[in-house]
Tab-separated table of C-alpha atoms in Angstrom:
chain	number	residue	atom	x	y	z
A	1	UNK	CA	96.609	171.726	178.295
A	2	UNK	CA	92.989	170.423	177.499
A	3	UNK	CA	90.370	171.955	179.667
A	4	UNK	CA	89.024	169.985	182.224
A	5	UNK	CA	85.080	171.287	182.029
A	6	UNK	CA	84.775	167.931	180.692
A	7	UNK	CA	84.736	164.172	182.335
A	8	UNK	CA	84.516	160.833	180.673
A	9	UNK	CA	83.193	157.729	182.323
A	10	UNK	CA	84.510	154.878	180.285
A	11	UNK	CA	83.249	151.909	182.307
A	12	UNK	CA	83.179	148.164	180.778
A	13	UNK	CA	80.447	146.837	183.767
A	14	UNK	CA	79.720	148.674	187.082
A	15	UNK	CA	79.333	151.732	189.280
A	16	UNK	CA	76.899	152.146	192.489
A	17	UNK	CA	76.643	154.854	194.850
A	18	UNK	CA	75.749	157.311	197.534
A	19	UNK	CA	77.275	161.146	198.173
A	20	UNK	CA	80.289	161.265	200.351
A	21	UNK	CA	80.937	163.151	203.423
A	22	UNK	CA	83.660	166.069	201.341
A	23	UNK	CA	81.972	169.167	200.745
A	24	UNK	CA	81.527	169.784	197.296
A	25	UNK	CA	81.081	173.169	197.430
A	26	UNK	CA	82.624	175.015	193.819
A	27	UNK	CA	84.644	177.694	192.670
A	28	UNK	CA	82.214	180.551	191.356
A	29	UNK	CA	84.537	180.400	188.308
A	30	UNK	CA	83.386	176.355	187.905
A	31	UNK	CA	79.931	176.061	185.718
A	32	UNK	CA	78.878	172.635	184.748
A	33	UNK	CA	80.956	169.435	183.854
A	34	UNK	CA	80.097	166.651	181.457
A	35	UNK	CA	80.078	162.712	182.434
A	36	UNK	CA	80.819	160.056	178.730
A	37	UNK	CA	80.373	156.320	179.612
A	38	UNK	CA	81.587	153.785	178.322
A	39	UNK	CA	79.738	150.466	179.842
A	40	UNK	CA	79.426	146.827	178.385
A	41	UNK	CA	76.204	146.241	177.670
A	42	UNK	CA	76.233	143.748	175.770
A	43	UNK	CA	79.276	140.448	175.978
A	44	UNK	CA	80.544	138.197	178.487
A	45	UNK	CA	80.480	140.829	181.095
A	46	UNK	CA	77.003	142.594	180.446
A	47	UNK	CA	75.803	142.291	183.652
A	48	UNK	CA	78.178	144.821	184.894
A	49	UNK	CA	77.071	147.170	182.121
A	50	UNK	CA	73.322	146.949	183.570
A	51	UNK	CA	74.875	147.669	187.147
A	52	UNK	CA	76.976	150.667	185.768
A	53	UNK	CA	74.430	152.371	184.089
A	54	UNK	CA	72.502	152.397	186.872
A	55	UNK	CA	75.188	153.189	188.770
A	56	UNK	CA	76.336	156.150	186.942
A	57	UNK	CA	72.820	157.303	186.673
A	58	UNK	CA	72.320	157.271	190.275
A	59	UNK	CA	75.718	159.096	191.134
A	60	UNK	CA	74.355	162.098	188.497
A	61	UNK	CA	71.273	162.278	190.194
A	62	UNK	CA	73.726	162.454	193.619
A	63	UNK	CA	75.831	164.854	193.073
A	64	UNK	CA	73.638	167.612	190.974
A	65	UNK	CA	71.698	167.434	194.555
A	66	UNK	CA	74.006	168.611	195.875
A	67	UNK	CA	76.100	170.755	194.041
A	68	UNK	CA	72.728	172.696	193.419
A	69	UNK	CA	72.743	175.654	190.977
A	70	UNK	CA	75.891	176.679	190.793
A	71	UNK	CA	77.991	173.168	188.780
A	72	UNK	CA	75.873	171.116	187.074
A	73	UNK	CA	76.427	167.692	185.165
A	74	UNK	CA	75.198	167.687	182.176
A	75	UNK	CA	73.314	164.724	180.430
A	76	UNK	CA	75.687	161.266	180.273
A	77	UNK	CA	76.541	159.988	176.827
A	78	UNK	CA	76.745	156.170	176.733
A	79	UNK	CA	78.846	154.437	174.368
A	80	UNK	CA	78.891	150.399	174.282
A	81	UNK	CA	82.239	148.691	175.092
A	82	UNK	CA	81.526	145.268	175.389
A	83	UNK	CA	84.153	144.993	176.985
A	84	UNK	CA	86.451	144.457	174.264
A	85	UNK	CA	90.083	145.893	174.247
A	86	UNK	CA	90.057	147.143	170.448
A	87	UNK	CA	86.318	148.481	171.415
A	88	UNK	CA	87.993	150.809	174.222
A	89	UNK	CA	89.965	151.975	172.131
A	90	UNK	CA	87.872	153.657	169.743
A	91	UNK	CA	85.508	154.526	172.580
A	92	UNK	CA	88.433	156.308	174.167
A	93	UNK	CA	89.207	157.657	170.790
A	94	UNK	CA	85.530	159.124	170.199
A	95	UNK	CA	85.218	160.915	173.839
A	96	UNK	CA	89.261	162.831	172.748
A	97	UNK	CA	87.781	164.405	169.823
A	98	UNK	CA	84.597	165.136	171.873
A	99	UNK	CA	86.980	167.161	174.474
A	100	UNK	CA	86.816	164.483	177.469
A	101	UNK	CA	89.723	163.639	179.047
A	102	UNK	CA	89.187	162.597	182.471
A	103	UNK	CA	87.652	158.930	182.195
A	104	UNK	CA	86.696	156.258	184.816
A	105	UNK	CA	86.774	153.206	183.245
A	106	UNK	CA	87.832	150.761	181.154
A	107	UNK	CA	86.727	148.008	183.507
A	108	UNK	CA	89.034	144.949	182.162
A	109	UNK	CA	92.630	145.006	182.921
A	110	UNK	CA	92.929	143.808	178.807
A	111	UNK	CA	91.691	147.071	177.865
A	112	UNK	CA	93.419	149.369	180.141
A	113	UNK	CA	96.339	147.898	178.656
A	114	UNK	CA	94.895	148.671	175.137
A	115	UNK	CA	94.088	152.129	176.403
A	116	UNK	CA	97.154	153.226	178.165
A	117	UNK	CA	99.204	154.850	174.984
A	118	UNK	CA	96.729	156.639	173.249
A	119	UNK	CA	95.996	158.196	177.346
A	120	UNK	CA	99.599	158.708	177.799
A	121	UNK	CA	100.356	160.370	174.588
A	122	UNK	CA	97.429	162.570	174.784
A	123	UNK	CA	97.005	163.702	178.163
A	124	UNK	CA	94.131	161.997	178.677
A	125	UNK	CA	93.654	160.741	182.819
A	126	UNK	CA	92.243	157.321	182.864
A	127	UNK	CA	90.289	156.289	186.436
A	128	UNK	CA	90.173	152.327	186.592
A	129	UNK	CA	87.179	151.038	188.842
A	130	UNK	CA	88.031	147.265	188.438
A	131	UNK	CA	91.552	146.229	186.362
A	132	UNK	CA	93.528	144.111	189.029
A	133	UNK	CA	96.438	142.513	186.576
A	134	UNK	CA	99.790	143.388	188.078
A	135	UNK	CA	101.933	143.510	184.906
A	136	UNK	CA	100.018	146.649	185.046
A	137	UNK	CA	100.747	148.097	187.495
A	138	UNK	CA	103.484	151.602	185.861
A	139	UNK	CA	104.332	154.556	187.667
A	140	UNK	CA	104.338	157.525	185.904
A	141	UNK	CA	101.611	156.852	183.164
A	142	UNK	CA	98.042	158.719	183.423
A	143	UNK	CA	96.067	155.347	184.732
A	144	UNK	CA	94.709	155.317	188.346
A	145	UNK	CA	93.271	151.804	189.450
A	146	UNK	CA	90.766	152.029	192.602
A	147	UNK	CA	90.993	148.286	193.366
A	148	UNK	CA	93.978	146.765	194.477
A	149	UNK	CA	96.637	144.894	191.507
A	150	UNK	CA	95.391	140.870	191.842
A	151	UNK	CA	98.817	140.271	194.517
A	152	UNK	CA	95.927	140.046	197.020
A	153	UNK	CA	93.586	138.345	195.770
A	154	UNK	CA	95.874	135.524	194.597
A	155	UNK	CA	96.663	135.286	198.413
A	156	UNK	CA	93.341	135.023	199.257
A	157	UNK	CA	92.622	132.281	196.541
A	158	UNK	CA	95.368	130.097	197.821
A	159	UNK	CA	94.287	130.553	201.196
A	160	UNK	CA	90.726	129.192	200.668
A	161	UNK	CA	92.947	126.333	198.793
A	162	UNK	CA	95.502	125.348	201.332
A	163	UNK	CA	92.005	125.813	203.969
A	164	UNK	CA	90.330	123.054	201.875
A	165	UNK	CA	93.458	120.988	202.339
A	166	UNK	CA	94.703	120.338	198.516
A	167	UNK	CA	97.336	118.786	197.195
A	168	UNK	CA	96.827	119.758	193.445
A	169	UNK	CA	95.350	122.393	191.725
A	170	UNK	CA	94.280	122.414	187.704
A	171	UNK	CA	93.883	126.222	186.079
A	172	UNK	CA	91.748	127.044	183.714
A	173	UNK	CA	91.671	131.355	182.167
A	174	UNK	CA	91.149	133.495	179.664
A	175	UNK	CA	94.055	134.097	177.413
A	176	UNK	CA	94.453	138.206	178.049
A	177	UNK	CA	95.774	139.758	180.378
A	178	UNK	CA	93.845	139.383	184.145
A	179	UNK	CA	93.984	135.617	182.815
A	180	UNK	CA	97.582	135.363	182.851
A	181	UNK	CA	98.936	137.565	185.518
A	182	UNK	CA	96.264	136.224	188.285
A	183	UNK	CA	96.873	133.167	187.338
A	184	UNK	CA	100.606	132.700	187.048
A	185	UNK	CA	100.404	134.694	190.866
A	186	UNK	CA	97.689	131.996	192.212
A	187	UNK	CA	99.983	129.303	190.702
A	188	UNK	CA	103.575	130.011	192.305
A	189	UNK	CA	101.970	131.446	195.676
A	190	UNK	CA	100.407	127.554	195.567
A	191	UNK	CA	103.511	126.036	194.429
A	192	UNK	CA	105.682	127.516	197.406
A	193	UNK	CA	103.404	126.542	199.936
A	194	UNK	CA	104.199	122.700	199.148
A	195	UNK	CA	100.856	122.538	196.552
A	196	UNK	CA	101.497	120.680	193.071
A	197	UNK	CA	100.256	122.909	189.775
A	198	UNK	CA	99.475	121.213	186.200
A	199	UNK	CA	100.544	123.127	183.658
A	200	UNK	CA	97.719	126.206	182.754
A	201	UNK	CA	94.894	125.804	180.259
A	202	UNK	CA	93.704	128.997	178.467
A	203	UNK	CA	90.871	129.561	175.944
A	204	UNK	CA	90.127	132.218	173.250
A	205	UNK	CA	87.948	134.643	175.002
A	206	UNK	CA	85.684	135.155	172.074
A	207	UNK	CA	85.356	131.631	171.416
A	208	UNK	CA	82.015	129.768	172.141
A	209	UNK	CA	82.859	125.649	171.918
A	210	UNK	CA	84.516	124.654	174.604
A	211	UNK	CA	84.329	121.117	174.025
A	212	UNK	CA	87.887	120.716	173.152
A	213	UNK	CA	89.104	122.719	176.202
A	214	UNK	CA	86.991	120.881	178.476
A	215	UNK	CA	88.577	117.361	177.220
A	216	UNK	CA	91.885	118.248	177.890
A	217	UNK	CA	90.877	119.277	181.235
A	218	UNK	CA	89.426	115.847	181.893
A	219	UNK	CA	92.220	114.155	181.240
A	220	UNK	CA	94.395	116.125	183.383
A	221	UNK	CA	91.542	115.922	186.373
A	222	UNK	CA	92.066	112.133	185.414
A	223	UNK	CA	95.441	112.344	186.130
A	224	UNK	CA	95.826	114.836	189.314
A	225	UNK	CA	91.964	112.563	190.709
A	226	UNK	CA	94.606	108.754	190.095
A	227	UNK	CA	97.392	110.611	192.120
A	228	UNK	CA	95.846	112.386	194.731
A	229	UNK	CA	92.476	111.637	195.113
A	230	UNK	CA	89.716	113.580	194.528
A	231	UNK	CA	88.500	115.093	197.088
A	232	UNK	CA	92.535	116.609	197.335
A	233	UNK	CA	91.925	117.872	193.379
A	234	UNK	CA	91.330	121.305	192.547
A	235	UNK	CA	89.800	123.311	189.304
A	236	UNK	CA	90.532	127.204	189.490
A	237	UNK	CA	88.693	129.112	186.505
A	238	UNK	CA	88.911	132.532	185.544
A	239	UNK	CA	86.534	133.043	183.521
A	240	UNK	CA	83.727	135.670	182.457
A	241	UNK	CA	80.445	134.959	181.062
A	242	UNK	CA	81.548	132.263	179.617
A	243	UNK	CA	81.628	129.710	182.606
A	244	UNK	CA	77.436	129.612	182.025
A	245	UNK	CA	78.480	127.343	178.968
A	246	UNK	CA	81.942	125.657	180.239
A	247	UNK	CA	80.259	124.591	183.094
A	248	UNK	CA	76.650	123.602	180.884
A	249	UNK	CA	79.058	121.389	178.803
A	250	UNK	CA	81.163	120.173	181.787
A	251	UNK	CA	77.867	118.025	183.641
A	252	UNK	CA	78.483	115.847	180.928
A	253	UNK	CA	81.522	115.141	181.945
A	254	UNK	CA	81.466	113.419	185.756
A	255	UNK	CA	84.644	113.566	186.390
A	256	UNK	CA	84.803	117.439	186.697
A	257	UNK	CA	81.881	117.641	189.117
A	258	UNK	CA	84.066	114.932	191.655
A	259	UNK	CA	86.675	117.808	192.493
A	260	UNK	CA	85.927	121.507	194.011
A	261	UNK	CA	86.002	124.550	191.386
A	262	UNK	CA	87.042	127.872	192.682
A	263	UNK	CA	86.475	131.135	190.658
A	264	UNK	CA	87.057	134.700	190.014
A	265	UNK	CA	85.395	138.150	190.532
A	266	UNK	CA	83.563	138.390	187.014
A	267	UNK	CA	81.450	135.390	188.299
A	268	UNK	CA	80.613	136.190	191.534
A	269	UNK	CA	77.443	136.080	192.450
A	270	UNK	CA	77.068	136.546	188.671
A	271	UNK	CA	73.112	136.327	187.607
A	272	UNK	CA	73.575	134.707	185.220
A	273	UNK	CA	75.463	131.536	186.437
A	274	UNK	CA	71.625	131.452	188.491
A	275	UNK	CA	69.501	131.493	185.626
A	276	UNK	CA	71.190	128.471	183.503
A	277	UNK	CA	70.020	125.179	185.501
A	278	UNK	CA	72.333	123.276	184.470
A	279	UNK	CA	75.096	125.678	185.410
A	280	UNK	CA	73.740	126.458	188.735
A	281	UNK	CA	73.675	122.415	189.716
A	282	UNK	CA	77.303	122.124	188.529
A	283	UNK	CA	78.596	125.383	190.362
A	284	UNK	CA	76.383	123.915	193.451
A	285	UNK	CA	77.705	120.432	193.203
A	286	UNK	CA	81.812	121.789	193.142
A	287	UNK	CA	81.390	123.999	195.883
A	288	UNK	CA	82.937	126.881	193.135
A	289	UNK	CA	83.579	129.606	196.060
A	290	UNK	CA	84.342	133.116	193.959
A	291	UNK	CA	86.514	135.338	195.525
A	292	UNK	CA	86.083	139.401	195.365
A	293	UNK	CA	86.994	142.475	196.682
A	294	UNK	CA	84.852	143.538	200.069
A	295	UNK	CA	82.342	146.310	200.976
A	296	UNK	CA	83.229	146.473	204.302
A	297	UNK	CA	80.922	146.228	206.544
A	298	UNK	CA	82.135	149.135	208.582
A	299	UNK	CA	80.464	151.014	205.598
A	300	UNK	CA	76.705	149.152	205.086
A	301	UNK	CA	74.778	152.689	206.452
A	302	UNK	CA	76.554	154.018	203.121
A	303	UNK	CA	76.440	151.108	200.135
A	304	UNK	CA	73.625	148.735	201.902
A	305	UNK	CA	70.883	152.158	200.013
A	306	UNK	CA	73.017	152.133	197.057
A	307	UNK	CA	72.357	148.346	197.200
A	308	UNK	CA	69.484	148.581	197.592
A	309	UNK	CA	68.723	151.712	194.462
A	310	UNK	CA	70.718	149.543	191.783
A	311	UNK	CA	68.047	145.933	192.747
A	312	UNK	CA	65.512	148.372	192.509
A	313	UNK	CA	66.371	150.406	189.221
A	314	UNK	CA	68.170	146.533	187.569
A	315	UNK	CA	66.760	143.705	190.123
A	316	UNK	CA	70.107	143.040	189.713
A	317	UNK	CA	72.445	142.986	192.860
A	318	UNK	CA	75.531	145.770	192.579
A	319	UNK	CA	78.718	144.318	191.924
A	320	UNK	CA	81.581	145.400	194.110
A	321	UNK	CA	82.892	147.313	191.068
A	322	UNK	CA	79.701	149.018	190.825
A	323	UNK	CA	80.538	150.383	194.580
A	324	UNK	CA	84.156	151.560	192.880
A	325	UNK	CA	82.752	153.036	189.955
A	326	UNK	CA	80.744	155.375	191.765
A	327	UNK	CA	83.177	156.017	194.592
A	328	UNK	CA	86.058	157.158	191.312
A	329	UNK	CA	83.167	159.298	189.838
A	330	UNK	CA	82.708	161.529	193.525
A	331	UNK	CA	85.667	161.351	193.639
A	332	UNK	CA	86.942	162.875	190.273
A	333	UNK	CA	84.526	165.568	190.494
A	334	UNK	CA	86.059	166.276	194.170
A	335	UNK	CA	89.847	166.307	192.380
A	336	UNK	CA	88.188	168.733	189.642
A	337	UNK	CA	86.723	171.149	192.180
A	338	UNK	CA	89.580	171.294	193.997
A	339	UNK	CA	92.442	172.016	191.413
A	340	UNK	CA	94.035	175.374	190.994
A	341	UNK	CA	93.727	174.969	187.276
A	342	UNK	CA	91.675	172.953	184.692
A	343	UNK	CA	94.619	170.855	182.837
A	344	UNK	CA	95.434	167.299	184.011
A	345	UNK	CA	98.779	168.333	186.094
A	346	UNK	CA	96.631	169.885	188.636
A	347	UNK	CA	93.860	167.565	188.353
A	348	UNK	CA	96.204	164.092	188.790
A	349	UNK	CA	97.797	166.440	192.084
A	350	UNK	CA	94.345	166.730	193.351
A	351	UNK	CA	93.188	162.582	192.747
A	352	UNK	CA	95.945	161.048	194.675
A	353	UNK	CA	94.950	163.012	197.947
A	354	UNK	CA	91.058	163.334	197.226
A	355	UNK	CA	91.052	159.422	197.093
A	356	UNK	CA	92.823	158.933	200.822
A	357	UNK	CA	90.541	162.115	201.857
A	358	UNK	CA	87.383	161.139	200.631
A	359	UNK	CA	84.993	157.683	202.068
A	360	UNK	CA	82.710	156.820	199.362
A	361	UNK	CA	81.101	153.158	199.765
A	362	UNK	CA	84.242	151.392	199.582
A	363	UNK	CA	86.187	153.872	202.029
A	364	UNK	CA	89.288	155.701	201.810
A	365	UNK	CA	91.347	155.179	198.546
A	366	UNK	CA	95.164	155.213	199.690
A	367	UNK	CA	96.658	155.144	196.117
A	368	UNK	CA	100.916	153.095	195.415
A	369	UNK	CA	103.324	154.680	193.734
A	370	UNK	CA	101.620	153.125	190.427
A	371	UNK	CA	98.425	155.066	191.362
A	372	UNK	CA	96.605	152.030	192.364
A	373	UNK	CA	94.557	150.967	195.651
A	374	UNK	CA	97.183	150.065	198.119
A	375	UNK	CA	94.668	147.159	199.377
A	376	UNK	CA	91.189	145.401	199.868
A	377	UNK	CA	89.976	142.632	201.967
A	378	UNK	CA	88.539	139.881	199.991
A	379	UNK	CA	84.879	138.473	200.098
A	380	UNK	CA	83.981	134.272	198.356
A	381	UNK	CA	80.835	134.053	196.758
A	382	UNK	CA	79.042	130.424	196.226
A	383	UNK	CA	75.776	128.852	194.735
A	384	UNK	CA	73.699	127.660	197.561
A	385	UNK	CA	70.536	126.232	198.535
A	386	UNK	CA	68.539	127.782	200.283
A	387	UNK	CA	64.671	128.120	201.022
A	388	UNK	CA	64.375	130.052	198.542
A	389	UNK	CA	66.719	127.766	195.845
A	390	UNK	CA	69.606	128.113	194.515
A	391	UNK	CA	71.168	131.804	195.791
A	392	UNK	CA	74.906	132.782	196.277
A	393	UNK	CA	75.544	133.738	199.798
A	394	UNK	CA	78.665	134.586	201.162
A	395	UNK	CA	81.062	131.739	202.302
A	396	UNK	CA	84.166	132.964	203.948
A	397	UNK	CA	86.675	136.489	203.931
A	398	UNK	CA	89.819	137.009	203.761
A	399	UNK	CA	92.159	140.063	205.491
A	400	UNK	CA	94.652	140.915	203.369
A	401	UNK	CA	97.001	142.344	206.870
A	402	UNK	CA	96.817	139.435	208.915
A	403	UNK	CA	96.646	137.310	206.132
A	404	UNK	CA	93.714	135.528	207.928
A	405	UNK	CA	90.573	133.296	206.324
A	406	UNK	CA	87.619	133.284	208.303
A	407	UNK	CA	84.360	131.121	207.351
A	408	UNK	CA	81.131	132.341	207.493
């Protein structure tokens, strides 16, 4: 087994702050930990990368203050993943060559799918803060995911659509692991509740021309509106930063702004949508509530100071997965300190225990048999016209245990 004196942080886009309740008292023989970081500093989720970089640095700062002189986190090696699966594989190979075999990240499910076999074959533990595709819930592998799989997010979105009293839903998604999985769940659950679903439209994530896609969507929307009426039709879009360009182009197709639109976590609170006036205006006109894993109000005293520190460092509002990533760093360090020996088997044994007992920014992380966070609640965010102009506001909350949707 490789020595666990080195950790890698492979996070395609996020991180956040806060020391937890748990003691970080090290054993005398353990002296230093090296963290590597891979974040999406470029590409369609680069806004996640900005907050990730800040949060990683804050996490290391906080941990070093608590550790004192007996254990020290070394300076972080940051690599850019671009949010691309092949780049994530190259990154994990490079980190492995550097002797790093505990990796926090990657961010997306497509990347997790790409690195899984390599991680298993090379005794590397992968802790992803934000991969949610249910197809990646695999028991017995070396991948741990600190966000719930997309089953609950699909439930939350269907609850919103049903509460809006829609009769028909048209879906558009990235042609990737995350897009296929989540759209499939939403379509099935909505259909099971009596809703009418259209064949989903997919697009190449590397494309920058959405004219053909929008023409196809325009045709489906026109057909649905003719049958059900505009107020009874919705469009569910699963995209990353591509939504900005899509919305800008969609403003020239009036029928598309006659129906409600819905989105997922990568566009919730996106600063890029706000910065593009045409895209933001389209989102406002179509309501466009976006679902994302929720921060718990009861833990505000923990996560709000971190939120403020990240905002001061980046000028951006930290997304939820930044806080999850921060927790992952804290849990990884605590698991290593608690392990009886410096090998992967011992580390994995302590990881599940530590995640469940550590109360960080996002609360205790109870892992299921597949090594995924077992449950979570969801916020919905939408662009609203406030006294300060267009801003993101929370508009609803979904409780996954009670199955209740509450409007703000």
